[in-house]
PDB file of C-alpha atoms in Angstrom:
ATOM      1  CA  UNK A   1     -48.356 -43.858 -98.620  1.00 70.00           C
ATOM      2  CA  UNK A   2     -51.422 -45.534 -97.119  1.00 69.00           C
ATOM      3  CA  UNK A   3     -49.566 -46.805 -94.052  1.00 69.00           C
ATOM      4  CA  UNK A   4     -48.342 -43.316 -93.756  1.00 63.00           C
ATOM      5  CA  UNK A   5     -51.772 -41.732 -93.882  1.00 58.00           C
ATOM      6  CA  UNK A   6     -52.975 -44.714 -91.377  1.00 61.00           C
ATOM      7  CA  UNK A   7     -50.773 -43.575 -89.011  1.00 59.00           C
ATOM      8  CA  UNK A   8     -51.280 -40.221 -88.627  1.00 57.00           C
ATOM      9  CA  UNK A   9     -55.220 -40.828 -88.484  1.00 59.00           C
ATOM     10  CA  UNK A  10     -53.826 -42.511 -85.561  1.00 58.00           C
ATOM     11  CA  UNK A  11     -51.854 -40.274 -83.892  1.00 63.00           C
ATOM     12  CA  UNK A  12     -54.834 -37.665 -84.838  1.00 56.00           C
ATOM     13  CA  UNK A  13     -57.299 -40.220 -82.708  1.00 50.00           C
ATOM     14  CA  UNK A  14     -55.145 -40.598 -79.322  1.00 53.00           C
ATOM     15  CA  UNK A  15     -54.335 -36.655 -79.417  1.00 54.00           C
ATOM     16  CA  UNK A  16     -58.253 -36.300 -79.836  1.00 49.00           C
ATOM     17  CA  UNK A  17     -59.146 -39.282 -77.118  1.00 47.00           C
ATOM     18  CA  UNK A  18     -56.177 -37.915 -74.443  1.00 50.00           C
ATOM     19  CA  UNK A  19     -56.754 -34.826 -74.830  1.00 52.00           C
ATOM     20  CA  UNK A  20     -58.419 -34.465 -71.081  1.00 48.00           C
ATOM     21  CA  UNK A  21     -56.463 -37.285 -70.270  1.00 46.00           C
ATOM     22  CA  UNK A  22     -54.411 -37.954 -67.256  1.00 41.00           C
ATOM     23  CA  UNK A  23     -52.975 -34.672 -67.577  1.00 43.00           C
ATOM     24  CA  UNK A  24     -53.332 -32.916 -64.260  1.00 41.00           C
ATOM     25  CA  UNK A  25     -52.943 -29.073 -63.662  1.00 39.00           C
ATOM     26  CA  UNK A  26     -51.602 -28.335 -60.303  1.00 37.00           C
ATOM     27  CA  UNK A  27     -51.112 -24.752 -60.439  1.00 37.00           C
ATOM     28  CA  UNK A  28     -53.718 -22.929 -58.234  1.00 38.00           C
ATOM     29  CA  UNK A  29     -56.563 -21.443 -59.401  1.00 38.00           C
ATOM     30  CA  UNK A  30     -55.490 -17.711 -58.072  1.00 40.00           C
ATOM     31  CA  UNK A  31     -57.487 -14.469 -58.968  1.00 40.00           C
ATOM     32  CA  UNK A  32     -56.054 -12.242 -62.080  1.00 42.00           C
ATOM     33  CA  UNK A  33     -54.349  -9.113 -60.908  1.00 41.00           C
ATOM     34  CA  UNK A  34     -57.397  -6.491 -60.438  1.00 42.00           C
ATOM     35  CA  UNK A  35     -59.742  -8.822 -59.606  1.00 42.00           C
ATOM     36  CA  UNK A  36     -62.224  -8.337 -56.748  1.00 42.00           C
ATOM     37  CA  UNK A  37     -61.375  -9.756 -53.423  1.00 52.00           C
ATOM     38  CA  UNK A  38     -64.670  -8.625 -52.096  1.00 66.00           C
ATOM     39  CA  UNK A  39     -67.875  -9.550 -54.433  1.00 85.00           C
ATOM     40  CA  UNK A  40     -69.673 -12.929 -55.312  1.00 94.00           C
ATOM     41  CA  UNK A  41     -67.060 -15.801 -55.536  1.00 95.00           C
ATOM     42  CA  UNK A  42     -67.258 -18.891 -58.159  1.00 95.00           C
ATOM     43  CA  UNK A  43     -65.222 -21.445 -58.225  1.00 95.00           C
ATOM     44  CA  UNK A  44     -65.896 -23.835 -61.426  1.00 94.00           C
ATOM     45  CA  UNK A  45     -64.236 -27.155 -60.739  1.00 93.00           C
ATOM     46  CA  UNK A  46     -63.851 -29.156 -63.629  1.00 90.00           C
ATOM     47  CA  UNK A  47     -63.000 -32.486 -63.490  1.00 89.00           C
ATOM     48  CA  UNK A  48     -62.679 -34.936 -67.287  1.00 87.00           C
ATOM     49  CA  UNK A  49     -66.112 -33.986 -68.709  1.00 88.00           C
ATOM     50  CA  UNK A  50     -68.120 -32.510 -65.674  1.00 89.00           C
ATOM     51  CA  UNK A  51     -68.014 -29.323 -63.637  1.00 91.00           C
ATOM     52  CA  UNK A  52     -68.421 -29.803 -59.433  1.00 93.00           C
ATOM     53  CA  UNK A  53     -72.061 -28.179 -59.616  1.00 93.00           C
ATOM     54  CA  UNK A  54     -75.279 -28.383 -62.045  1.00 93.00           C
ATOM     55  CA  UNK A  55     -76.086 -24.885 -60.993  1.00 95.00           C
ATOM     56  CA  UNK A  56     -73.617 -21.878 -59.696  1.00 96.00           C
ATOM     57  CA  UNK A  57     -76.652 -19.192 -58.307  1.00 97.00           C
ATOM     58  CA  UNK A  58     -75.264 -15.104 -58.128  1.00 96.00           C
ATOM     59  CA  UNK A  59     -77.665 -12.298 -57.580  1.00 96.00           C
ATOM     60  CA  UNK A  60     -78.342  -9.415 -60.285  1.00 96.00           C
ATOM     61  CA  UNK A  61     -75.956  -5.773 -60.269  1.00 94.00           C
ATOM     62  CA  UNK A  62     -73.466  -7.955 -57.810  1.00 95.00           C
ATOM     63  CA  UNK A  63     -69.794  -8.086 -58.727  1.00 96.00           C
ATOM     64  CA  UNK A  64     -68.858 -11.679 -59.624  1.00 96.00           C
ATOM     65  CA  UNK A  65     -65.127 -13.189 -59.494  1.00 96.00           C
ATOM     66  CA  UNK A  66     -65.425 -16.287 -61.434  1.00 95.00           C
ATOM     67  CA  UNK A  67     -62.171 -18.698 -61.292  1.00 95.00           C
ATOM     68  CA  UNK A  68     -61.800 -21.676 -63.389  1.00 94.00           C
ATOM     69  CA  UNK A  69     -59.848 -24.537 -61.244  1.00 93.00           C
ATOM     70  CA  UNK A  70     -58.752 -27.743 -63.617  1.00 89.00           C
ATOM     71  CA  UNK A  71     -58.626 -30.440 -60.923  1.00 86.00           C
ATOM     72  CA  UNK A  72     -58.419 -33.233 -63.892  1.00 88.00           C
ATOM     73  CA  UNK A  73     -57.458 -32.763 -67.302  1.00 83.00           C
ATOM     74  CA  UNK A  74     -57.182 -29.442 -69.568  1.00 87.00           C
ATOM     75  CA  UNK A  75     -60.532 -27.449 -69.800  1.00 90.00           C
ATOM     76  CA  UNK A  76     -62.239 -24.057 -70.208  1.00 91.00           C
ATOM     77  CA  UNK A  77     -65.287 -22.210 -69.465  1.00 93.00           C
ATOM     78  CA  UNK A  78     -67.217 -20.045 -71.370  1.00 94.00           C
ATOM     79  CA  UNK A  79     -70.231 -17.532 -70.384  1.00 95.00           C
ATOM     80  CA  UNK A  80     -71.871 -16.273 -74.173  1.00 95.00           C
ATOM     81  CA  UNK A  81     -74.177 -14.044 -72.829  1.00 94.00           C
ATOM     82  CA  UNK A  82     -71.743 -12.207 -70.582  1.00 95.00           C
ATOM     83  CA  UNK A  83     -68.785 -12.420 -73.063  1.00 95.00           C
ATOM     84  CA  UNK A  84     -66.500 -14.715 -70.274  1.00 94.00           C
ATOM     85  CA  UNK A  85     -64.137 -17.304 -71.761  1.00 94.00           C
ATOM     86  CA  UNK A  86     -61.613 -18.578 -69.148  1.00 94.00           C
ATOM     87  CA  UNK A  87     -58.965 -21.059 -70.159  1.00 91.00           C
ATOM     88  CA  UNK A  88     -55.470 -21.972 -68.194  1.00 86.00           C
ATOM     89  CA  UNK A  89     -53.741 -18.762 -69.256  1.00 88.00           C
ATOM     90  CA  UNK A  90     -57.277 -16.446 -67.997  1.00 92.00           C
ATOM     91  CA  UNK A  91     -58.053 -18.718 -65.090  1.00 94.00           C
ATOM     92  CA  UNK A  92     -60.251 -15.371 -63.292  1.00 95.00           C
ATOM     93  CA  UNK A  93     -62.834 -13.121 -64.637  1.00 95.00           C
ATOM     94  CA  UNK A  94     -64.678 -10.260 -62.547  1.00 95.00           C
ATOM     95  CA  UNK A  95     -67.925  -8.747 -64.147  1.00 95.00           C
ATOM     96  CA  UNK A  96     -71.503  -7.617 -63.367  1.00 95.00           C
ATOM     97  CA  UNK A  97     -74.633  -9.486 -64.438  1.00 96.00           C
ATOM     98  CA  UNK A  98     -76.761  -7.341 -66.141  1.00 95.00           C
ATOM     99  CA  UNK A  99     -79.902  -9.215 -65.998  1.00 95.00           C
ATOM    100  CA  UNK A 100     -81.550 -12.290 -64.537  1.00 96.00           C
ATOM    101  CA  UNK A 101     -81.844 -15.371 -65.991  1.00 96.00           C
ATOM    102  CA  UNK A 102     -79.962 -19.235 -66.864  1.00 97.00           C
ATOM    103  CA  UNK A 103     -76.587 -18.983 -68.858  1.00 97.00           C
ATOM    104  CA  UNK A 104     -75.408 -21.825 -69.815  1.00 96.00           C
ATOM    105  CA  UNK A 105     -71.381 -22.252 -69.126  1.00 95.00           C
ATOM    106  CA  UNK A 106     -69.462 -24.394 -71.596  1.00 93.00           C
ATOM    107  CA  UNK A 107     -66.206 -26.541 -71.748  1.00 90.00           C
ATOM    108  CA  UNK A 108     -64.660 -24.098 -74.520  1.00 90.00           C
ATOM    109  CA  UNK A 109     -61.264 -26.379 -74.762  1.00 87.00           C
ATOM    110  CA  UNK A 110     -61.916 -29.365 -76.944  1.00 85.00           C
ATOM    111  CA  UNK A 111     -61.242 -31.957 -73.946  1.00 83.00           C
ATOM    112  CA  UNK A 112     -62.488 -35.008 -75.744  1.00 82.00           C
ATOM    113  CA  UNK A 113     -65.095 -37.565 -75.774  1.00 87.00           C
ATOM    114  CA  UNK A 114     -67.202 -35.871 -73.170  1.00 83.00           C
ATOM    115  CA  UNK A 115     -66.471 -32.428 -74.415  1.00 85.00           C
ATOM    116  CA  UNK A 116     -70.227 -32.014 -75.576  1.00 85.00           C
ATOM    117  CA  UNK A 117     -71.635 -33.044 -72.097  1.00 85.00           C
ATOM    118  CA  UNK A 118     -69.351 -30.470 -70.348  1.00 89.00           C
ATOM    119  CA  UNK A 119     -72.024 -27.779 -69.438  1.00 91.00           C
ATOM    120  CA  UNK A 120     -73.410 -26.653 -66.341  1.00 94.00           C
ATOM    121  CA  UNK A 121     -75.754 -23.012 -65.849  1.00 95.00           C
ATOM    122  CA  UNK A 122     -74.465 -19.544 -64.346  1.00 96.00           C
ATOM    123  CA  UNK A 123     -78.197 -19.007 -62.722  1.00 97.00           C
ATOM    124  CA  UNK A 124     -78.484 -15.211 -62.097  1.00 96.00           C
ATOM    125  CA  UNK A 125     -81.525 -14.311 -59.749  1.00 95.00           C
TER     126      UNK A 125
END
């Protein structure tokens, strides 16, 4: 019984630690069906535990297209304030901002040991 429970606290630790992993998606990052060709353009890059930019700056009443692209590991992406949460099956989002401001943008995939530090800010000006 206790070697039993040992082991699956094991396997539960090196799902937990590989979940980013080496696990590479290749697919491209290609807009949804009805999304915007013309427009603002993001792409969020994410890499194990970091997106490409600190900042990603859009202006105010624009349409934005933003595209998650997973060049390392499994992650997501999520907008609160603007109700966006892009994973690999909703890779493309088109909206308007609203209002000005920093929004802070999110890993939402548990990816993990970095997963906390995953953030970078949707500035809207």
């Amino acid at each position: 019984m206790k070697k039993a429970l040992v082991l699956l606290m094991g396997i539960a630790l090196a799902i937990a630690l590989a979940a980013c992993g080496n696990k590479e998606d290749k697919s491209a990052a290609t807009p949804a069906a009805g999304a915007q060709a013309s427009g603002q353009q993001v792409v969020l890059k994410a890499t194990n535990f970091k997106y490409d930019q600190t900042e990603y700056h859009v202006k105010k009443g624009e349409p934005v297209t933003i595209t998650l692209d997973n060049t390392q590991g499994v992650h997501g992406a999520s907008i609160k304030d603007f109700k966006i949460n892009l994973d690999n099956g909703n890779k493309t989002a088109t909206f308007t901002p609203d209002k000005t401001g920093s929004f802070p943008i999110t890993c939402s995939i548990m990816c993990g040991v970095g997963h906390a530090d995953m953030k970078t800010v949707l500035v809207v000006e």
